[in-house]
Amino acid sequence: MTHRSVFFVSDGTGITAETFGNAILAQFETKARHIRLPFVDTVDKAHQAVRQINNAAVVDGERPIVFTTLVNMEVLKVIQDGCQGMLLDMFGMFVHPLEQELKLKSNHRIGRFSDASKSKEYQSRIEAINFSLAHDDGQMNRDLEQSDVILVGVSRSGKTPTSLYLAMQYGLKASNYPLIPEDFERRQIPPALVPHKAKIFGLTIQPERLSEIRNERRPNSKYASLENCRMEINEAEAMMRRAGIRWLSTTTKSIEEIATTILQEIHPGRLVY
């Protein structure tokens, strides 16, 4: 499949089609060329998409694979009738059987993010992102009781990207605090966090990997030295064990895996989808 093209066609952002399609393609050893075609919401745009797909078939000498999440049936029919690719209509595959099972008609809503200004869920997600940014890296101690999750760990262990992912994907208000030398001297978690221990989750990382990451930011510094990284990791893990804080190593974990583990352990009271 080295020379085969894969298209993700949607009348919305295309994120759903691409996420689902990539999850399926990950099961195969392939280096296919990925093309996202978002906002295909008119017949004219559908014809343009067909021309692009069919041109890829000629250039590649292989039938393209086409994942779609089109809900407009008129637009979808243009793709179905005209494209010379393997068409995988994900909504058709799942929505119609669910309509029969639920005995309900779907609302044919275009996209997860459509009409965002009127969506309470979308506004909650934006509020969570702003909260997480304001409470990044221990910047603010106020309103910690509003946090759904509080991440702790040494600097560059993955706290910020995980916090933002939890906010963007699930609408969770995530704070994060770096463990610093003063905490190691006290041998205790930061005092401001003690009342919120049930919400705390710790992140750690292998010292060798931490040193690599820090050297990209501050080359040849004490901060990035392997000896210092080993000391900080040992002290942080010992502190979390003493405090009874749940934690995991981010060394070989993706952000998605880290976030999923946190959700399983913390059980926040609300999630936004």
XYZ file of C-alpha atoms in Angstrom:
273
model
C 0.000 0.000 0.000
C 3.007 2.324 -0.218
C 1.592 4.137 -3.263
C -2.077 4.031 -2.274
C -4.003 7.142 -1.204
C -6.474 7.241 1.684
C -9.139 9.967 1.740
C -11.174 11.152 4.721
C -14.278 12.903 3.396
C -16.658 14.785 5.688
C -19.217 17.567 5.611
C -17.724 18.690 8.944
C -14.122 18.920 10.119
C -13.196 15.379 9.091
C -11.753 14.646 12.527
C -14.143 11.751 13.195
C -13.487 10.137 9.817
C -9.728 10.524 10.199
C -9.629 9.277 13.784
C -11.721 6.208 13.005
C -9.968 5.547 9.709
C -6.511 5.809 11.233
C -7.516 3.428 14.031
C -8.461 0.865 11.387
C -5.392 1.480 9.219
C -3.115 1.103 12.254
C -3.859 -2.625 12.066
C -1.922 -2.802 8.796
C 1.710 -2.195 7.891
C 1.131 0.698 5.492
C 2.580 4.066 4.527
C -0.380 5.287 2.543
C -0.780 8.955 1.634
C -3.487 10.567 3.786
C -5.733 13.326 2.416
C -8.436 14.974 4.542
C -11.312 16.602 2.616
C -13.388 18.542 5.191
C -16.514 20.656 4.690
C -17.749 18.717 1.647
C -21.278 19.970 2.249
C -22.584 20.720 -1.265
C -23.023 18.735 -4.453
C -20.418 20.900 -6.189
C -17.853 20.167 -3.491
C -18.716 16.487 -3.730
C -17.949 16.504 -7.457
C -14.629 18.230 -6.707
C -13.834 15.517 -4.172
C -14.699 12.810 -6.705
C -12.323 14.347 -9.242
C -9.522 14.444 -6.659
C -10.130 10.847 -5.593
C -10.285 9.583 -9.162
C -7.137 11.479 -10.115
C -5.327 9.772 -7.243
C -6.493 6.406 -8.591
C -4.870 7.207 -11.955
C -1.641 8.579 -10.464
C -1.237 5.802 -7.886
C -2.331 2.989 -10.153
C -4.288 1.731 -7.132
C -7.861 2.190 -5.973
C -7.940 4.801 -3.153
C -9.544 3.976 0.159
C -12.233 6.509 1.071
C -13.573 6.907 4.625
C -16.652 9.135 4.820
C -18.825 10.594 7.566
C -21.241 12.400 5.233
C -24.770 12.846 6.541
C -26.213 14.745 3.561
C -27.576 11.941 1.392
C -27.472 14.007 -1.806
C -23.789 14.766 -1.269
C -23.056 11.167 -0.292
C -24.743 9.854 -3.454
C -22.363 11.907 -5.618
C -19.414 10.240 -3.875
C -21.009 6.789 -4.063
C -21.835 7.054 -7.749
C -18.707 8.798 -8.963
C -15.613 7.849 -6.998
C -13.354 5.051 -8.137
C -12.198 4.148 -4.669
C -13.099 1.647 -1.973
C -15.826 3.583 -0.133
C -16.327 3.036 3.600
C -19.403 4.983 4.713
C -19.004 4.926 8.474
C -22.264 6.661 9.323
C -24.201 4.435 6.954
C -22.513 1.404 8.472
C -23.492 2.280 12.034
C -26.308 4.836 12.035
C -28.879 2.851 10.025
C -28.644 -0.318 12.185
C -28.915 1.880 15.295
C -32.015 3.580 13.899
C -33.612 0.178 13.518
C -32.535 -0.986 16.968
C -33.558 2.220 18.772
C -36.644 2.723 16.614
C -35.585 6.366 16.204
C -34.441 8.477 13.289
C -31.036 10.091 13.644
C -30.960 13.889 13.495
C -28.334 13.884 10.709
C -26.290 16.425 12.635
C -23.198 17.478 10.727
C -20.128 17.115 12.871
C -19.302 17.074 16.528
C -18.495 20.794 16.441
C -21.437 22.080 14.423
C -23.342 25.084 15.807
C -20.774 25.327 18.588
C -22.001 28.711 19.816
C -25.217 27.088 21.059
C -23.573 23.977 22.494
C -23.303 23.807 26.282
C -20.831 20.956 25.948
C -18.588 22.963 23.636
C -18.613 25.958 25.984
C -17.768 23.664 28.900
C -14.792 22.364 26.932
C -13.559 25.913 26.239
C -13.951 26.799 29.923
C -11.946 23.694 30.881
C -9.142 24.602 28.457
C -8.917 28.129 29.886
C -8.881 26.733 33.424
C -6.135 24.244 32.585
C -3.993 26.945 30.967
C -4.412 29.216 33.999
C -3.471 26.376 36.361
C -0.552 25.082 34.306
C 2.794 24.462 36.010
C 1.549 25.613 39.414
C 0.789 29.132 38.183
C -2.338 29.534 40.323
C -3.434 28.104 43.684
C -6.907 29.632 43.617
C -9.992 27.613 42.726
C -8.217 24.260 43.086
C -11.443 22.848 44.482
C -12.861 23.287 40.959
C -10.208 20.970 39.503
C -11.420 17.607 38.292
C -7.847 16.302 38.167
C -4.544 17.577 39.596
C -1.366 16.197 38.017
C 1.969 16.227 39.830
C 5.436 15.226 38.687
C 8.894 16.553 37.923
C 9.361 19.142 35.197
C 8.949 17.751 31.637
C 7.248 14.519 32.675
C 4.190 15.165 30.480
C 1.868 17.087 32.792
C 0.988 20.009 30.501
C 0.079 18.056 27.337
C -1.929 15.579 29.419
C -3.808 18.407 31.168
C -4.689 20.056 27.875
C -5.749 16.744 26.329
C -8.091 16.056 29.260
C -9.562 19.551 28.864
C -9.927 19.455 25.089
C -11.133 15.880 24.768
C -13.269 15.465 27.894
C -13.937 18.993 29.176
C -12.119 18.291 32.440
C -10.583 21.088 34.477
C -7.046 19.814 34.967
C -4.414 21.546 37.104
C -0.778 20.509 37.172
C 2.057 21.129 39.615
C 5.781 20.541 39.137
C 7.617 18.902 42.018
C 10.629 21.115 42.792
C 13.699 20.991 45.113
C 11.779 22.685 47.960
C 9.247 19.838 47.855
C 12.055 17.260 47.940
C 13.577 18.982 50.981
C 10.228 18.914 52.800
C 9.664 15.356 51.497
C 5.997 16.251 51.077
C 3.665 17.243 48.268
C 3.011 21.014 47.940
C 0.853 22.157 50.915
C -1.763 23.725 48.615
C -2.530 20.271 47.192
C -3.017 18.383 50.450
C -6.779 19.145 50.808
C -7.344 17.825 47.275
C -5.442 14.544 47.525
C -8.324 12.475 46.098
C -7.968 14.333 42.789
C -4.178 14.003 42.532
C -2.472 11.722 40.024
C 1.293 11.486 39.600
C 3.389 11.231 36.446
C 6.941 9.934 36.395
C 9.413 9.060 33.643
C 12.667 7.169 33.175
C 15.659 9.396 34.073
C 17.399 8.703 30.761
C 14.397 9.861 28.764
C 13.893 12.875 31.028
C 17.511 13.900 30.494
C 17.052 13.696 26.716
C 13.940 15.889 26.836
C 15.509 18.468 29.132
C 18.703 18.639 27.062
C 16.589 19.739 24.102
C 15.478 22.706 26.189
C 18.602 23.459 28.275
C 21.633 21.641 26.807
C 24.491 20.695 29.162
C 22.763 22.176 32.217
C 22.520 20.722 35.720
C 18.739 20.710 35.178
C 19.199 18.269 32.270
C 22.045 16.158 33.688
C 21.339 12.470 34.098
C 22.493 12.578 37.722
C 20.019 15.353 38.573
C 17.202 13.642 36.669
C 17.803 10.414 38.591
C 17.746 12.298 41.899
C 14.509 14.144 41.071
C 12.736 11.015 39.834
C 13.775 8.985 42.895
C 12.653 11.744 45.267
C 9.359 12.313 43.408
C 8.444 8.628 43.325
C 9.327 8.216 47.012
C 7.197 11.265 47.853
C 4.209 9.909 45.918
C 4.530 6.509 47.580
C 4.603 8.111 51.051
C 1.562 10.222 50.220
C -0.357 7.290 48.749
C -0.693 9.036 45.374
C -1.450 6.934 42.317
C 1.073 7.384 39.503
C 2.423 5.922 36.294
C 5.463 6.260 34.052
C 4.922 8.245 30.852
C 8.130 6.972 29.231
C 6.486 4.672 26.696
C 2.890 5.906 26.949
C 0.962 8.065 24.510
C -1.058 11.015 25.798
C -4.217 9.034 25.034
C -3.005 6.087 27.142
C -1.997 8.350 30.017
C -5.357 10.138 29.971
C -7.289 6.870 29.865
C -5.399 5.516 32.877
C -6.066 8.736 34.804
C -9.796 8.535 34.044
C -9.889 4.929 35.249
C -8.182 5.837 38.510
C -9.632 9.256 39.372
C -13.248 8.756 38.198
C -14.080 12.474 37.750
C -17.718 13.307 38.323
C -18.330 14.704 34.839
C -17.107 14.123 31.323
C -18.018 16.166 28.243
C -18.336 14.401 24.885
